[in-house]
Short mmCIF file of C-alpha atoms and ligand atoms in Angstrom, two decimals:
data_model
loop_
_atom_site.label_atom_id
_atom_site.label_comp_id
_atom_site.label_asym_id
_atom_site.label_seq_id
_atom_site.Cartn_x
_atom_site.Cartn_y
_atom_site.Cartn_z
CA MET A 1 0.00 0.00 0.00
CA LYS A 2 1.27 3.42 -0.87
CA SER A 3 2.08 5.43 2.21
CA PRO A 4 0.21 8.69 2.61
CA ILE A 5 3.40 10.36 3.69
CA SER A 6 5.52 11.82 1.00
CA ASP A 7 9.25 11.72 1.16
CA PRO A 8 10.74 15.12 2.03
CA ARG A 9 14.02 14.14 0.41
CA ARG A 10 12.34 14.08 -2.96
CA ARG A 11 11.41 17.70 -2.61
CA THR A 12 14.91 18.91 -2.31
CA SER A 13 15.46 19.35 -5.98
CA SER A 14 12.80 21.99 -6.24
CA SER A 15 13.44 23.82 -3.03
CA GLY A 16 16.29 25.34 -1.16
CA TYR A 17 18.10 23.44 1.53
CA ARG A 18 19.33 24.92 4.70
CA THR A 19 20.84 23.11 7.57
CA PRO A 20 19.22 23.94 10.90
CA ASP A 21 22.40 25.51 12.14
CA HIS A 22 22.46 27.83 9.16
CA ARG A 23 18.85 28.58 9.00
CA HIS A 24 19.19 31.84 7.17
CA THR A 25 22.04 31.05 4.89
CA TYR A 26 20.40 29.59 1.85
CA THR A 27 17.89 30.93 -0.57
CA SER A 28 16.61 28.61 -3.22
CA SER A 29 16.42 29.23 -6.89
CA TYR A 30 12.70 29.88 -6.40
CA ASP A 31 13.38 32.75 -4.09
CA SER A 32 13.27 35.34 -6.76
CA SER A 33 11.21 38.06 -5.18
CA GLY A 34 11.77 37.60 -1.50
CA ALA A 35 8.44 39.33 -1.27
CA SER A 36 7.14 39.44 2.21
CA THR A 37 3.59 39.66 3.41
CA ASN A 38 4.43 40.02 7.04
CA ILE A 39 1.67 41.09 9.29
CA ASP A 40 1.29 44.83 9.34
CA LYS A 41 0.00 46.03 12.62
CA SER A 42 2.14 49.02 13.26
CA ASN A 43 -0.76 51.47 13.52
CA SER A 44 -2.56 49.50 16.10
CA SER A 45 0.27 48.73 18.43
CA ARG A 46 -0.72 51.46 20.86
CA ASN A 47 -4.42 50.78 20.78
CA PRO A 48 -5.91 51.85 24.14
CA LEU A 49 -8.54 49.10 23.87
CA ALA A 50 -5.83 46.53 23.88
CA ALA A 51 -5.97 45.56 27.53
CA ALA A 52 -9.70 44.95 27.40
CA ALA A 53 -9.41 42.93 24.24
CA ARG A 54 -6.64 40.80 25.68
CA SER A 55 -8.67 40.10 28.79
CA VAL A 56 -11.49 38.83 26.59
CA ALA A 57 -8.96 36.70 24.75
CA ALA A 58 -7.78 35.28 28.04
CA VAL A 59 -11.36 34.30 28.89
CA PHE A 60 -11.68 32.51 25.56
CA VAL A 61 -8.48 30.66 26.25
CA ALA A 62 -9.59 29.75 29.73
CA CYS A 63 -12.86 28.41 28.32
CA PHE A 64 -10.95 26.35 25.84
CA THR A 65 -8.81 24.72 28.49
CA PRO A 66 -10.33 21.48 29.72
CA PRO A 67 -11.36 21.36 33.38
CA ASP A 68 -8.87 18.67 34.39
CA GLU A 69 -5.92 20.66 33.08
CA SER A 70 -3.14 20.86 35.67
CA ASN A 71 -1.50 23.40 35.68
CA SER A 72 17.59 20.42 21.29
CA LYS A 73 18.44 21.34 18.70
CA SER A 74 20.12 18.57 16.76
CA PHE A 75 18.36 17.28 13.72
CA VAL A 76 20.77 14.83 12.24
CA ASP A 77 19.74 15.73 8.77
CA SER A 78 17.09 18.32 9.30
CA ARG A 79 17.16 20.95 6.65
CA GLU A 80 14.97 23.82 5.88
CA PHE A 81 13.32 24.64 2.65
CA LYS A 82 12.99 28.13 1.41
CA ALA A 83 11.38 28.90 -1.88
CA SER A 84 9.26 31.81 -2.84
CA SER A 85 6.29 32.79 -4.85
CA SER A 86 4.13 35.84 -4.91
CA SER A 87 2.53 36.97 -1.70
CA SER A 88 -1.04 37.05 -2.75
CA VAL A 89 -4.27 35.92 -1.26
CA ALA A 90 -6.36 33.63 -3.37
CA SER A 91 -9.92 32.57 -2.99
CA ASP A 92 -12.14 29.64 -3.63
CA SER A 93 -15.16 28.16 -2.02
CA SER A 94 -13.93 24.85 -0.70
CA GLY A 95 -14.97 23.08 2.45
CA ALA A 96 -11.87 24.32 4.18
CA SER A 97 -13.09 27.85 3.76
CA ALA A 98 -16.44 27.04 5.31
CA GLN A 99 -14.74 25.30 8.18
CA ARG A 100 -12.54 28.28 8.89
CA ARG A 101 -15.47 30.65 8.64
CA GLN A 102 -17.24 28.59 11.28
CA GLY A 103 -14.34 29.27 13.59
CA SER A 104 -13.98 32.90 12.66
CA HIS A 105 -16.97 34.07 14.68
CA ARG A 106 -15.01 33.20 17.78
CA ARG A 107 -12.21 35.51 16.86
CA LEU A 108 -11.87 38.82 18.60
CA SER A 109 -12.51 41.83 16.47
CA SER A 110 -10.06 44.23 18.00
CA SER A 111 -6.43 44.83 17.23
CA SER A 112 -4.91 44.01 20.52
CA TYR A 113 -1.55 44.74 21.99
CA LYS A 114 -0.71 44.33 25.58
CA LEU A 115 2.68 43.74 26.97
CA THR A 116 2.34 44.08 30.67
CA GLN A 117 0.81 41.57 32.98
CA GLY A 118 2.06 40.38 36.33
CA LYS A 119 5.76 40.70 36.95
CA GLU A 120 7.03 41.83 33.61
CA PRO A 121 9.52 44.39 32.43
CA ARG A 122 8.23 47.92 32.17
CA SER A 123 9.27 48.68 28.65
CA LEU A 124 8.75 47.16 25.26
CA ASN A 125 11.86 48.87 23.96
CA PHE A 126 15.10 47.94 25.62
CA THR A 127 18.28 49.96 25.35
CA MET A 128 21.63 48.43 24.53
CA GLU A 129 22.69 49.35 28.05
CA ASP A 130 19.81 47.28 29.51
CA ILE A 131 20.84 44.32 27.40
CA PHE A 132 24.55 44.59 28.21
CA ARG A 133 23.74 44.81 31.90
CA ALA A 134 21.31 41.90 31.80
CA THR A 135 23.67 39.57 29.94
CA ARG A 136 26.91 40.79 31.54
CA ASN A 137 28.10 41.96 28.14
CA PHE A 138 26.87 38.78 26.45
CA SER A 139 28.96 36.67 28.78
CA PRO A 140 29.46 33.09 27.52
CA ALA A 141 28.54 31.99 31.03
CA TYR A 142 24.99 33.19 30.34
CA LYS A 143 24.68 31.52 26.96
CA VAL A 144 21.95 28.86 26.92
CA GLY A 145 21.58 28.07 23.26
CA GLN A 146 22.52 28.67 19.68
CA GLY A 147 20.04 28.50 16.82
CA GLY A 148 19.63 29.58 13.26
CA PHE A 149 18.58 33.04 14.44
CA GLY A 150 21.57 33.60 16.68
CA THR A 151 22.68 33.14 20.26
CA VAL A 152 20.36 32.84 23.23
CA TYR A 153 21.32 34.09 26.71
CA LYS A 154 19.69 33.73 30.06
CA ALA A 155 19.53 37.22 31.53
CA ASN A 156 18.38 39.09 34.61
CA LEU A 157 16.61 42.39 34.15
CA GLN A 158 16.98 45.12 36.74
CA ASP A 159 13.55 44.43 38.18
CA GLY A 160 14.56 40.81 38.79
CA THR A 161 12.75 39.25 35.84
CA VAL A 162 14.63 36.33 34.34
CA VAL A 163 14.41 36.48 30.56
CA ALA A 164 15.90 34.93 27.45
CA VAL A 165 17.78 37.37 25.25
CA LYS A 166 18.00 36.26 21.63
CA ARG A 167 20.73 38.06 19.74
CA ALA A 168 20.55 37.76 15.96
CA LYS A 169 23.66 36.80 14.07
CA LYS A 170 24.81 39.97 12.35
CA SER A 171 25.80 38.42 9.08
CA LEU A 172 22.52 36.58 8.80
CA TYR A 173 20.50 39.60 9.70
CA GLU A 174 22.01 41.60 6.88
CA LYS A 175 21.41 38.89 4.33
CA HIS A 176 18.06 37.33 4.98
CA SER A 177 16.55 37.90 8.34
CA ALA A 178 15.20 41.43 8.39
CA SER A 179 11.65 40.41 7.62
CA GLU A 180 11.98 37.38 9.86
CA PHE A 181 12.93 39.58 12.81
CA GLN A 182 10.05 41.94 12.13
CA SER A 183 7.70 39.01 11.72
CA GLU A 184 8.76 37.57 15.04
CA ILE A 185 8.30 40.89 16.86
CA GLN A 186 4.95 41.53 15.30
CA THR A 187 3.65 38.07 15.97
CA LEU A 188 4.96 37.87 19.51
CA SER A 189 3.48 41.25 20.40
CA ARG A 190 0.03 40.12 19.33
CA VAL A 191 -0.19 36.90 21.26
CA GLU A 192 -0.54 35.90 24.86
CA HIS A 193 -1.17 32.36 25.96
CA LEU A 194 0.08 30.09 28.69
CA ASN A 195 1.58 27.74 26.12
CA LEU A 196 3.35 30.38 24.04
CA VAL A 197 6.65 31.94 24.99
CA LYS A 198 5.87 35.39 26.32
CA PHE A 199 7.27 38.45 24.58
CA TYR A 200 8.91 41.12 26.69
CA GLY A 201 10.46 43.42 24.14
CA TYR A 202 13.09 43.97 21.51
CA LEU A 203 15.93 46.14 20.43
CA GLU A 204 16.85 47.25 16.95
CA GLN A 205 19.93 49.40 16.93
CA GLY A 206 22.64 49.63 14.32
CA ASP A 207 23.33 46.09 13.31
CA GLU A 208 22.00 44.65 16.58
CA ARG A 209 18.68 42.81 16.53
CA ILE A 210 17.64 41.50 19.92
CA LEU A 211 14.51 39.82 21.20
CA VAL A 212 13.68 39.60 24.88
CA VAL A 213 11.30 36.75 25.70
CA GLU A 214 10.24 34.61 28.63
CA TYR A 215 12.98 32.30 29.85
CA VAL A 216 11.82 28.69 29.81
CA PRO A 217 14.20 26.74 32.01
CA ASN A 218 14.02 23.10 31.03
CA GLY A 219 15.33 22.77 27.48
CA THR A 220 13.49 21.69 24.36
CA LEU A 221 11.17 18.78 23.73
CA ARG A 222 13.78 17.26 21.42
CA GLU A 223 16.31 17.27 24.24
CA HIS A 224 13.83 15.49 26.50
CA LEU A 225 13.04 12.87 23.87
CA ASP A 226 16.78 12.31 23.52
CA CYS A 227 17.04 11.97 27.32
CA ASN A 228 19.56 14.79 27.37
CA ARG A 229 17.76 16.25 30.34
CA GLY A 230 17.98 13.33 32.72
CA ASN A 231 14.77 11.39 33.14
CA ILE A 232 12.84 9.57 30.45
CA LEU A 233 9.77 11.54 29.47
CA ASP A 234 6.87 9.19 30.25
CA LEU A 235 3.83 8.92 28.03
CA ALA A 236 1.64 10.89 30.44
CA SER A 237 3.99 13.87 30.14
CA ARG A 238 4.20 13.45 26.37
CA LEU A 239 0.41 13.58 26.20
CA ASP A 240 0.33 16.73 28.34
CA ILE A 241 2.91 18.32 26.06
CA ALA A 242 0.94 17.38 22.93
CA ILE A 243 -2.16 18.97 24.46
CA ASP A 244 -0.26 22.13 25.44
CA VAL A 245 1.04 22.49 21.89
CA ALA A 246 -2.43 21.82 20.47
CA HIS A 247 -3.84 24.56 22.74
CA ALA A 248 -1.15 27.01 21.67
CA ILE A 249 -1.71 26.43 17.97
CA THR A 250 -5.50 26.45 18.34
CA TYR A 251 -5.17 29.83 20.00
CA LEU A 252 -3.05 31.12 17.12
CA HIS A 253 -5.52 29.76 14.55
CA MET A 254 -8.78 30.72 16.20
CA TYR A 255 -8.67 32.98 19.19
CA ILE A 256 -6.94 36.12 18.05
CA ASP A 257 -7.83 38.81 15.64
CA HIS A 258 -6.05 38.02 12.38
CA PRO A 259 -5.16 34.39 13.02
CA ILE A 260 -1.56 33.30 12.69
CA ILE A 261 0.06 30.29 11.08
CA HIS A 262 3.24 29.35 12.93
CA ARG A 263 4.91 27.51 10.02
CA ASP A 264 7.70 25.99 12.08
CA ILE A 265 6.13 23.61 14.57
CA LYS A 266 8.86 21.14 15.56
CA SER A 267 10.25 19.56 18.69
CA SER A 268 13.20 21.94 18.96
CA ASN A 269 10.78 24.87 19.02
CA ILE A 270 8.83 23.43 21.94
CA LEU A 271 10.35 24.65 25.19
CA ILE A 272 9.71 22.74 28.39
CA THR A 273 8.99 24.17 31.83
CA GLU A 274 10.12 22.78 35.16
CA ASN A 275 6.74 21.04 35.47
CA LEU A 276 7.22 19.41 32.08
CA ARG A 277 4.65 21.57 30.35
CA ALA A 278 5.18 23.03 26.91
CA LYS A 279 5.59 26.50 25.46
CA VAL A 280 5.75 27.03 21.72
CA ALA A 281 8.56 29.35 20.64
CA ASP A 282 10.18 30.79 17.54
CA PHE A 283 7.81 32.89 15.47
CA GLY A 284 10.38 33.83 12.84
CA PHE A 285 8.39 32.16 10.07
CA ALA A 286 4.92 32.94 11.39
CA ARG A 287 2.52 34.77 9.15
CA GLN A 288 -1.03 35.89 9.00
CA ALA A 289 -3.63 33.32 8.01
CA PRO A 290 -5.91 33.91 5.02
CA ASP A 291 -8.76 36.30 5.62
CA THR A 292 -11.66 33.89 5.52
CA ASP A 293 -14.17 36.67 6.04
CA SER A 294 -13.31 37.95 2.58
CA GLY A 295 -13.57 34.43 1.14
CA ALA A 296 -9.87 33.62 0.97
CA THR A 297 -8.96 29.99 1.58
CA HIS A 298 -5.19 30.19 1.50
CA VAL A 299 -2.25 32.52 1.19
CA SER A 300 0.16 32.02 -1.68
CA THR A 301 3.60 32.49 -0.29
CA GLN A 302 7.13 31.23 -0.22
CA VAL A 303 7.65 27.89 1.44
CA ARG A 304 9.28 28.02 4.83
CA GLY A 305 9.63 25.49 7.56
CA THR A 306 11.79 22.54 8.46
CA ALA A 307 12.34 19.40 6.42
CA GLY A 308 10.44 16.46 7.76
CA TYR A 309 7.69 18.69 9.15
CA LEU A 310 6.62 20.41 5.94
CA ASP A 311 3.13 19.99 4.57
CA PRO A 312 3.55 18.35 1.13
CA GLU A 313 0.57 20.21 -0.32
CA TYR A 314 2.01 23.58 0.72
CA LEU A 315 5.36 22.54 -0.67
CA LYS A 316 3.80 21.62 -3.99
CA THR A 317 1.34 24.50 -4.41
CA TYR A 318 2.82 27.29 -2.24
CA GLN A 319 -0.67 27.59 -0.79
CA LEU A 320 -0.45 28.11 2.94
CA THR A 321 -3.31 27.50 5.37
CA GLU A 322 -3.64 26.67 9.05
CA LYS A 323 -3.67 23.02 7.99
CA SER A 324 0.07 23.23 7.30
CA ASP A 325 0.55 23.59 11.06
CA VAL A 326 -1.78 20.62 11.53
CA TYR A 327 0.47 18.54 9.27
CA SER A 328 3.57 19.54 11.25
CA PHE A 329 1.68 18.72 14.44
CA GLY A 330 1.00 15.23 13.03
CA VAL A 331 4.75 14.76 12.52
CA LEU A 332 5.30 15.98 16.09
CA LEU A 333 2.78 13.42 17.43
CA VAL A 334 4.69 10.63 15.70
CA GLU A 335 7.93 11.99 17.12
CA LEU A 336 6.42 12.05 20.61
CA VAL A 337 5.40 8.39 20.61
CA THR A 338 8.37 6.96 18.71
CA GLY A 339 11.06 9.20 20.17
CA ARG A 340 12.60 9.38 16.71
CA ARG A 341 13.41 12.47 14.69
CA PRO A 342 11.22 13.08 11.62
CA ILE A 343 14.13 12.14 9.38
CA GLU A 344 16.57 9.47 10.52
CA PRO A 345 19.26 9.24 7.82
CA LYS A 346 21.14 6.49 9.58
CA PHE A 347 18.22 4.06 9.53
CA GLU A 348 17.50 1.72 6.65
CA LEU A 349 15.55 3.28 3.79
CA LYS A 350 12.07 2.15 4.81
CA GLU A 351 12.51 3.59 8.30
CA ARG A 352 14.19 6.82 7.32
CA ILE A 353 11.07 8.98 7.16
CA THR A 354 9.68 8.37 10.61
CA ALA A 355 6.06 9.40 9.94
CA ARG A 356 5.84 7.23 6.84
CA TRP A 357 7.35 4.25 8.65
CA ALA A 358 5.10 4.64 11.71
CA MET A 359 1.94 5.15 9.65
CA LYS A 360 2.67 2.02 7.62
CA LYS A 361 3.10 0.00 10.81
CA PHE A 362 -0.13 1.47 12.18
CA ILE A 363 -2.08 0.69 9.01
CA ASP A 364 -0.66 -2.84 9.01
CA GLY A 365 -1.95 -3.35 12.56
CA ASN A 366 1.49 -3.31 14.13
CA ALA A 367 1.44 0.04 15.90
CA ILE A 368 2.97 -1.40 19.03
CA SER A 369 6.31 -1.96 17.30
CA VAL A 370 6.89 1.79 16.86
CA LEU A 371 6.58 2.74 20.53
CA ASP A 372 9.68 4.52 21.81
CA PRO A 373 11.81 1.66 23.24
CA LYS A 374 12.39 3.82 26.31
CA LEU A 375 8.68 3.41 27.20
CA ASP A 376 7.16 0.23 28.58
CA HIS A 377 4.36 -1.66 26.90
CA SER A 378 1.73 -1.18 29.59
CA ALA A 379 -1.90 -1.51 28.53
CA ALA A 380 -2.38 2.25 28.96
CA ASN A 381 0.71 3.09 26.88
CA ASN A 382 -0.30 0.70 24.11
CA LEU A 383 -3.82 2.04 23.89
CA ALA A 384 -2.70 5.68 23.91
CA LEU A 385 -0.10 4.88 21.25
CA GLU A 386 -2.78 3.48 18.93
CA LYS A 387 -5.04 6.47 19.48
CA ILE A 388 -2.27 9.02 19.00
CA LEU A 389 -1.17 7.34 15.78
CA GLU A 390 -4.76 7.33 14.57
CA LEU A 391 -4.89 11.10 15.13
CA ALA A 392 -1.48 11.55 13.50
CA LEU A 393 -2.74 9.72 10.42
CA GLN A 394 -5.54 12.25 10.09
CA CYS A 395 -3.18 15.20 10.58
CA LEU A 396 -0.83 13.79 7.94
CA ALA A 397 -3.53 13.43 5.28
CA PRO A 398 -2.04 14.49 1.94
CA ARG A 399 -4.94 16.87 1.24
CA ARG A 400 -5.46 19.66 3.73
CA GLN A 401 -9.26 19.38 3.58
CA SER A 402 -9.02 15.93 5.13
CA ARG A 403 -6.98 17.08 8.12
CA PRO A 404 -8.73 17.99 11.37
CA SER A 405 -8.58 21.50 12.82
CA MET A 406 -6.17 22.06 15.69
CA LYS A 407 -9.15 22.49 17.99
CA LYS A 408 -10.40 19.05 17.00
CA CYS A 409 -6.91 17.63 17.62
CA ALA A 410 -6.93 19.08 21.13
CA GLU A 411 -10.35 17.61 21.84
CA ILE A 412 -9.29 14.17 20.65
CA LEU A 413 -6.17 14.39 22.78
CA TRP A 414 -8.21 15.27 25.86
CA THR A 415 -10.18 12.05 25.37
CA ILE A 416 -7.00 10.05 24.85
CA ARG A 417 -5.55 11.50 28.05
CA LYS A 418 -8.73 10.80 30.02
CA ASP A 419 -8.77 7.16 28.87
CA TYR A 420 -5.04 6.90 29.53
CA ARG A 421 -5.44 8.11 33.11
CA GLU A 422 -8.37 5.81 33.78
CA LEU A 423 -6.59 2.76 32.40
CA SER A 424 -3.37 3.60 34.29
CA ALA A 425 -5.31 4.02 37.53
CA ALA A 426 -7.17 0.73 36.95
CA SER A 427 -3.90 -1.12 36.27
CA ASP A 428 -2.28 0.42 39.35
CA PHE A 429 -5.28 -0.67 41.43
CA HIS A 430 -5.17 -4.16 39.94
CA SER A 431 -1.47 -4.64 40.61
CA PHE A 432 -1.86 -3.18 44.12
CA SER A 433 -4.71 -5.56 45.01
CA SER A 434 -3.03 -8.64 43.54
CA SER A 435 0.20 -7.93 45.45
CA SER A 436 -1.87 -7.41 48.65
CA GLN A 437 -3.57 -10.73 48.04
CA LYS A 438 -0.19 -12.40 47.58
CA ARG A 439 1.09 -10.90 50.82
CA ALA A 440 -2.02 -12.07 52.63
CA SER A 441 -1.71 -15.65 51.36
CA ILE A 442 2.00 -15.75 52.31
CA LYS A 443 1.07 -14.75 55.87
CA GLU A 444 -1.59 -17.46 56.03
N1 ATP B 501 12.93 31.39 25.64
C1 ATP B 501 13.92 30.54 25.87
N2 ATP B 501 14.20 30.12 27.10
C2 ATP B 501 15.22 29.25 27.33
N3 ATP B 501 16.00 28.75 26.37
C3 ATP B 501 15.76 29.12 25.09
C4 ATP B 501 14.72 30.04 24.77
N4 ATP B 501 14.72 30.22 23.44
C5 ATP B 501 15.70 29.45 22.95
N5 ATP B 501 16.33 28.78 23.93
C6 ATP B 501 17.45 27.85 23.78
O1 ATP B 501 18.29 28.30 22.74
C7 ATP B 501 18.33 27.35 21.67
C8 ATP B 501 18.32 28.07 20.34
O2 ATP B 501 17.06 28.69 20.18
P1 ATP B 501 16.62 29.42 18.84
O3 ATP B 501 15.16 29.73 18.96
O4 ATP B 501 17.52 30.53 18.51
O5 ATP B 501 16.94 28.42 17.76
P2 ATP B 501 16.23 27.11 17.29
O6 ATP B 501 14.74 27.28 17.26
O7 ATP B 501 16.72 25.99 18.10
O8 ATP B 501 16.81 27.01 15.84
P3 ATP B 501 16.22 27.55 14.53
O9 ATP B 501 16.15 29.02 14.69
O10 ATP B 501 17.20 27.09 13.54
O11 ATP B 501 14.87 26.90 14.40
C9 ATP B 501 17.12 26.45 21.87
O12 ATP B 501 17.34 25.18 21.34
C10 ATP B 501 16.97 26.46 23.38
O13 ATP B 501 17.82 25.50 23.96
#
């Protein structure tokens, strides 16, 4: 049977390749215009109604959260594609459009910007002096990461807030990243959600481009799956993380004015808190979703994202919709249950594209064989694995119309988690009572 997952390697001839460590270094032969349709919200950034609008948004988010909610960067061969086309909005009257319109009534109708809540820095605009002081002159001792964008430092602001300072590589900024930096600022300043990295401010001065965001202390999801952070991430935590990510993306797609498509959902962009909950980061590729109210169903734009996570339909047609994030989320689900990277070049050919390999096993009735070997085959794990792969299969549908919305994904995951908890509790009870019985019979 032909796998529904297409092979990202085959796409390389028509798109640019970039290694993850040199995210901004390559522009493909398609990148002729470099045209950008980044979100333009500059006029509304000081809107006095912002605080009220954001509070309403927070209520929506709270309503969306289920009642039982508690509250590494090393792709072996991960490469990014970058090709371009015109930045136009096209229209049709497909089912996808209708579906998005259904959701659009829940969107807020105010441009909303709010940057202060709780213990947060006073100012959106930082000075170079603030940044130097906070990072001790970009001391290597404060460095916590290095990505395609630049170097990331843990820093202390004067008011005691611990933040992450992301300093763009100068050479990259000059060449390719101007619009990416602007896009990240504009997106970050519009969003506020428990499962998104919080934006504190930025600095643009001379050739310095700096972002100040919430510091998330426990590494990336990829690092946890690789066990680079100590303990093995159990399936319960993986399910919580999947739900957190689903909430974050649902919020971006549905609960803000001018919905946003993230375009780079991947395990190294999911930051993990001390309580093993997830925060989605890195909005460098994010862009505004099509305006469904005016009948648009997709945005035609250059392809951006990371190999292995890229929606094949977007790659082929340059038509971007929220469903491209759903596809990437499907890849992430497979990654969560198998522990493998989306592309594993060292494995034999039929196992190299993880999602394709796992989906084939699932369709053949052998889902259990793809479970991350670090996890045990308990009844609860096995059942959750099957259910998660079933959802992943839907997310990875070749045609975007067949993929569920992110909201639907979250709802399905809630059910999977509920069943998982019940089955785990029942098994715990069973093993407790049988060991008690054994002890009792030994005494007799
Ligand atoms: N807000 C943050 N809090 C704590 N650590 C962070 C934060 N943001 C990034 N990091 C760390 O810095 C590393 C690099 O992050 P960055 O976002 O620059 O790049 P990336 O997303 O890993 O790579 P790319 O930009 O190529 O996708 C991350 O892998 C993570 O370990």
